[in-house]
């Protein structure tokens, strides 16, 4: 046992020099797990030589590295693959269906139940580029992207160091360093006309942590020059349960008194925020800041002109 503890601690120190190692009790628990059918069902036996206890495999050819998945492990893996199956039909993700089929055949896990559904648009253009972009990000490859904005028929050519893919409102967006402008570019995949790999040396992302990059916005439009602002909304009482159970944003605070319900947010102002507020229709009003209130009023005026003949 002492030799085993020493070997484990040496291996841990190779991985993490600051490791405090493992204790005797942990080794005993690990051996029990190895012997258990829920673990590796390993043929481990103990024997004593004098006052020392030793452990060994009764089958000298046994190795946990060569053990197949048990049914529970395969089921857990399949559940994970079902989540990934939202990418089915996309280039570079054919392996998801292939592995799922092999697991079903090996462990008789076939099910006809459609358990999990995601909101998505299977007709969205640009989905075919997700695999190539994903591989470019993982492989740190620069991309040449031919892009066609909505507001012009002119095609643009970007050289982009791809960093992050994000889905919002059933659309996919690529964030990466634009060589021409030297800043982060937001590219909608449904406006991409063509993609190819560039021979330019890849510049690694060292400035942006995408795990919190979108914390101060709704959507994908981030303005690095804009600080989050206090936003105050007045909401009808019958809207409150919906906004409480599905907050507009993580910064949301609700202040309710006898006269009215106010929703306070801290966000950058952008188009997606306006659209989100607009989606609540007449049940919500922007009180501040004045710039957002004016922007909403202008959109309402434009909408009113379109429906003026109905009044």
XYZ file of C-alpha atoms in Angstrom:
311
model
C 0.000 0.000 0.000
C 2.825 2.413 0.803
C 4.359 1.829 -2.630
C 0.968 2.475 -4.247
C 0.462 5.739 -2.366
C 3.967 6.864 -3.293
C 3.433 6.024 -6.984
C 0.116 7.928 -7.054
C 1.650 10.980 -5.415
C 4.591 10.987 -7.820
C 2.171 10.874 -10.758
C 0.133 13.743 -9.292
C 3.253 15.851 -8.777
C 4.171 15.357 -12.424
C 0.777 16.808 -13.357
C 0.615 19.495 -10.651
C 3.767 20.420 -8.699
C 1.555 22.054 -6.049
C -0.476 18.905 -5.425
C -0.862 17.886 -1.777
C -1.113 14.248 -2.831
C -3.580 11.565 -1.746
C -4.111 9.861 1.573
C -4.392 6.177 2.409
C -8.179 6.393 2.824
C -8.621 7.802 -0.689
C -6.610 4.925 -2.160
C -8.817 2.418 -0.321
C -11.959 4.120 -1.653
C -10.576 4.103 -5.202
C -9.791 0.382 -4.988
C -13.338 -0.316 -3.773
C -14.710 1.633 -6.723
C -12.494 -0.301 -9.133
C -13.851 -3.580 -7.746
C -17.482 -2.440 -7.902
C -19.633 -3.329 -10.916
C -20.514 0.365 -11.241
C -16.817 1.103 -11.544
C -14.513 -1.140 -13.553
C -15.494 -4.502 -12.030
C -11.763 -5.070 -11.691
C -10.471 -8.454 -10.418
C -8.460 -6.975 -7.543
C -7.442 -9.072 -4.552
C -5.521 -8.236 -1.403
C -3.082 -10.409 0.463
C -0.746 -9.957 3.382
C 2.942 -10.554 3.640
C 3.822 -10.185 7.272
C 2.205 -6.995 8.516
C 1.965 -5.382 5.072
C -1.053 -5.545 2.741
C -0.561 -5.871 -1.011
C -3.009 -5.533 -3.917
C -2.878 -7.148 -7.334
C -5.007 -8.185 -10.300
C -5.923 -11.868 -10.284
C -6.000 -11.577 -14.073
C -2.577 -10.292 -15.074
C -3.901 -9.246 -18.505
C -6.578 -6.976 -17.029
C -6.364 -3.220 -17.609
C -8.959 -0.542 -16.945
C -7.765 1.163 -20.131
C -9.045 -1.754 -22.211
C -12.444 -2.006 -20.517
C -15.497 -1.256 -22.693
C -18.147 1.212 -21.599
C -20.807 -0.239 -19.365
C -24.457 0.401 -20.191
C -24.830 3.262 -17.708
C -21.803 5.066 -19.128
C -23.016 4.517 -22.671
C -26.460 5.893 -21.775
C -24.913 9.015 -20.253
C -22.761 9.454 -23.330
C -25.747 9.049 -25.602
C -27.666 11.719 -23.687
C -24.752 14.066 -24.305
C -24.724 13.133 -27.971
C -28.451 13.835 -28.199
C -27.666 17.389 -27.171
C -24.971 17.599 -29.836
C -27.389 16.191 -32.392
C -28.781 19.687 -32.910
C -25.835 20.017 -35.294
C -26.965 17.085 -37.424
C -26.854 17.747 -41.120
C -24.018 20.228 -40.743
C -20.661 19.549 -42.370
C -17.944 18.309 -39.986
C -20.536 16.991 -37.517
C -21.428 13.737 -39.284
C -19.517 11.893 -36.542
C -22.274 12.678 -34.025
C -24.822 10.536 -35.849
C -22.217 7.861 -36.585
C -21.163 7.455 -32.944
C -24.773 7.514 -31.741
C -25.633 4.710 -34.156
C -22.667 2.624 -32.966
C -23.648 3.088 -29.318
C -27.232 2.105 -30.079
C -26.080 -1.054 -31.821
C -23.516 -2.043 -29.170
C -25.640 -1.402 -26.096
C -29.155 -1.754 -27.538
C -29.995 1.837 -26.664
C -32.265 2.563 -29.600
C -35.210 4.781 -28.761
C -37.884 6.235 -30.994
C -38.799 8.938 -28.479
C -37.919 12.489 -29.430
C -37.054 13.652 -25.926
C -35.287 16.948 -26.515
C -36.057 19.789 -28.904
C -34.220 23.058 -29.494
C -35.510 26.255 -31.022
C -33.734 26.572 -34.336
C -34.277 27.527 -37.959
C -33.248 24.592 -40.202
C -33.668 26.823 -43.260
C -31.165 29.444 -42.090
C -28.434 30.090 -44.632
C -24.846 29.989 -43.422
C -25.271 26.913 -41.206
C -23.023 25.035 -43.622
C -20.069 27.190 -42.543
C -20.264 26.327 -38.836
C -18.072 23.234 -39.151
C -15.323 25.014 -41.098
C -15.334 27.996 -38.740
C -15.349 25.753 -35.671
C -12.335 23.857 -37.002
C -10.549 27.122 -37.840
C -11.034 28.374 -34.276
C -9.860 25.082 -32.772
C -6.942 24.829 -35.215
C -6.029 28.538 -34.971
C -6.354 29.197 -38.700
C -6.992 32.592 -40.333
C -10.019 32.800 -42.635
C -10.727 34.780 -45.797
C -14.437 35.593 -45.718
C -16.499 37.009 -48.558
C -19.346 38.898 -46.895
C -22.446 40.607 -48.266
C -24.139 43.114 -45.908
C -27.920 43.484 -45.939
C -27.799 47.155 -46.950
C -25.686 46.813 -50.103
C -25.173 44.460 -53.024
C -21.419 44.963 -52.822
C -19.440 42.005 -51.500
C -16.677 42.635 -48.972
C -13.569 40.525 -48.349
C -12.395 40.159 -44.748
C -9.322 38.439 -43.361
C -10.373 37.296 -39.912
C -8.645 35.571 -37.012
C -11.675 33.603 -35.702
C -12.172 33.413 -31.930
C -15.764 32.640 -31.014
C -19.096 31.413 -32.410
C -22.326 32.591 -30.782
C -25.971 31.875 -31.496
C -28.574 34.549 -30.850
C -32.199 34.687 -31.955
C -31.706 31.577 -34.143
C -28.833 33.202 -36.034
C -25.123 32.399 -35.790
C -22.386 35.013 -35.438
C -18.604 34.823 -35.690
C -16.406 37.059 -33.558
C -12.803 37.516 -34.587
C -9.981 39.971 -35.157
C -10.350 41.885 -38.423
C -6.921 42.418 -39.996
C -8.015 45.562 -41.843
C -9.488 47.421 -38.870
C -7.469 45.844 -36.064
C -10.508 45.234 -33.896
C -13.090 42.558 -33.105
C -15.552 42.024 -35.948
C -19.038 40.573 -35.601
C -19.976 38.581 -38.719
C -23.419 37.052 -39.298
C -23.001 33.622 -40.876
C -26.129 34.043 -43.026
C -24.397 36.910 -44.873
C -21.250 34.909 -45.667
C -20.909 34.073 -49.355
C -17.646 32.126 -49.278
C -14.935 30.969 -46.881
C -11.350 29.890 -47.477
C -8.249 29.439 -45.358
C -5.565 32.143 -45.375
C -1.826 31.569 -45.009
C -1.506 34.577 -42.702
C -0.080 33.779 -39.268
C -2.831 33.419 -36.678
C -2.993 36.014 -33.891
C -4.103 34.404 -30.648
C -6.842 36.083 -28.629
C -5.273 37.455 -25.447
C -7.586 40.403 -24.750
C -11.169 39.154 -24.642
C -12.741 36.579 -22.356
C -15.846 35.495 -24.241
C -17.292 33.888 -21.113
C -18.211 37.406 -19.907
C -17.871 39.481 -23.099
C -21.659 39.674 -23.563
C -22.550 40.294 -19.906
C -23.466 43.963 -20.442
C -25.604 43.539 -23.558
C -28.639 41.816 -24.920
C -27.750 40.079 -28.169
C -24.428 40.277 -29.977
C -23.813 44.009 -30.559
C -21.045 44.985 -28.132
C -19.643 48.531 -28.135
C -16.250 48.581 -26.412
C -16.472 52.381 -26.062
C -19.847 52.346 -24.294
C -20.358 51.869 -20.564
C -23.491 50.097 -19.273
C -26.294 52.512 -18.396
C -29.097 52.420 -15.889
C -32.328 51.606 -17.728
C -35.699 52.043 -16.041
C -38.853 50.496 -17.491
C -42.450 50.772 -16.320
C -44.371 47.510 -16.755
C -48.060 46.619 -16.591
C -48.928 44.358 -13.644
C -50.039 41.452 -15.833
C -46.585 41.405 -17.465
C -44.788 40.990 -14.151
C -45.074 37.159 -13.838
C -43.492 36.680 -17.273
C -40.612 39.065 -16.621
C -40.045 37.562 -13.180
C -39.839 33.979 -14.464
C -37.869 34.962 -17.574
C -35.751 38.035 -16.738
C -34.896 40.430 -19.553
C -31.263 40.348 -18.379
C -29.205 39.111 -15.450
C -28.909 42.647 -14.047
C -32.693 42.942 -13.724
C -34.148 44.327 -10.488
C -37.885 44.722 -9.933
C -39.252 47.554 -7.790
C -42.973 47.382 -7.093
C -45.166 49.682 -5.046
C -48.889 50.435 -4.874
C -48.769 52.698 -7.920
C -46.512 50.959 -10.435
C -43.939 48.293 -11.238
C -40.501 49.397 -12.342
C -37.799 47.240 -13.890
C -34.198 48.399 -13.535
C -31.450 47.092 -15.823
C -27.788 47.950 -16.370
C -26.901 47.496 -20.039
C -25.315 49.014 -23.095
C -27.840 50.527 -25.482
C -28.137 48.576 -28.724
C -30.653 47.493 -31.344
C -31.299 44.133 -29.696
C -32.289 45.859 -26.442
C -34.761 48.051 -28.322
C -36.211 45.004 -30.096
C -36.585 43.117 -26.817
C -38.458 46.014 -25.222
C -40.530 46.427 -28.379
C -41.575 42.761 -28.175
C -43.605 43.521 -25.031
C -45.735 45.965 -27.008
C -47.917 48.401 -25.106
C -47.322 46.665 -21.773
C -43.976 48.321 -21.134
C -42.661 51.909 -21.217
C -39.106 53.248 -21.166
C -38.688 55.911 -18.484
C -34.920 56.398 -18.750
C -32.425 57.063 -20.215
C -33.874 59.709 -22.505
C -31.848 58.464 -25.504
C -33.498 55.034 -25.308
C -36.944 56.540 -24.719
C -36.490 58.714 -27.836
C -35.293 55.765 -29.922
C -38.365 53.745 -28.910
C -40.660 56.700 -29.638
C -39.196 57.044 -33.137
C -39.798 53.357 -33.855
C -43.373 53.644 -32.610
C -43.963 56.701 -34.835
C -42.629 54.818 -37.864
C -44.862 51.854 -37.053
C -47.863 54.120 -36.551
C -47.375 55.596 -40.025
C -47.511 52.120 -41.548
C -50.825 51.375 -39.807
C -52.328 54.875 -39.922
C -54.985 53.800 -42.434
C -56.354 51.317 -39.869
C -57.074 53.978 -37.255
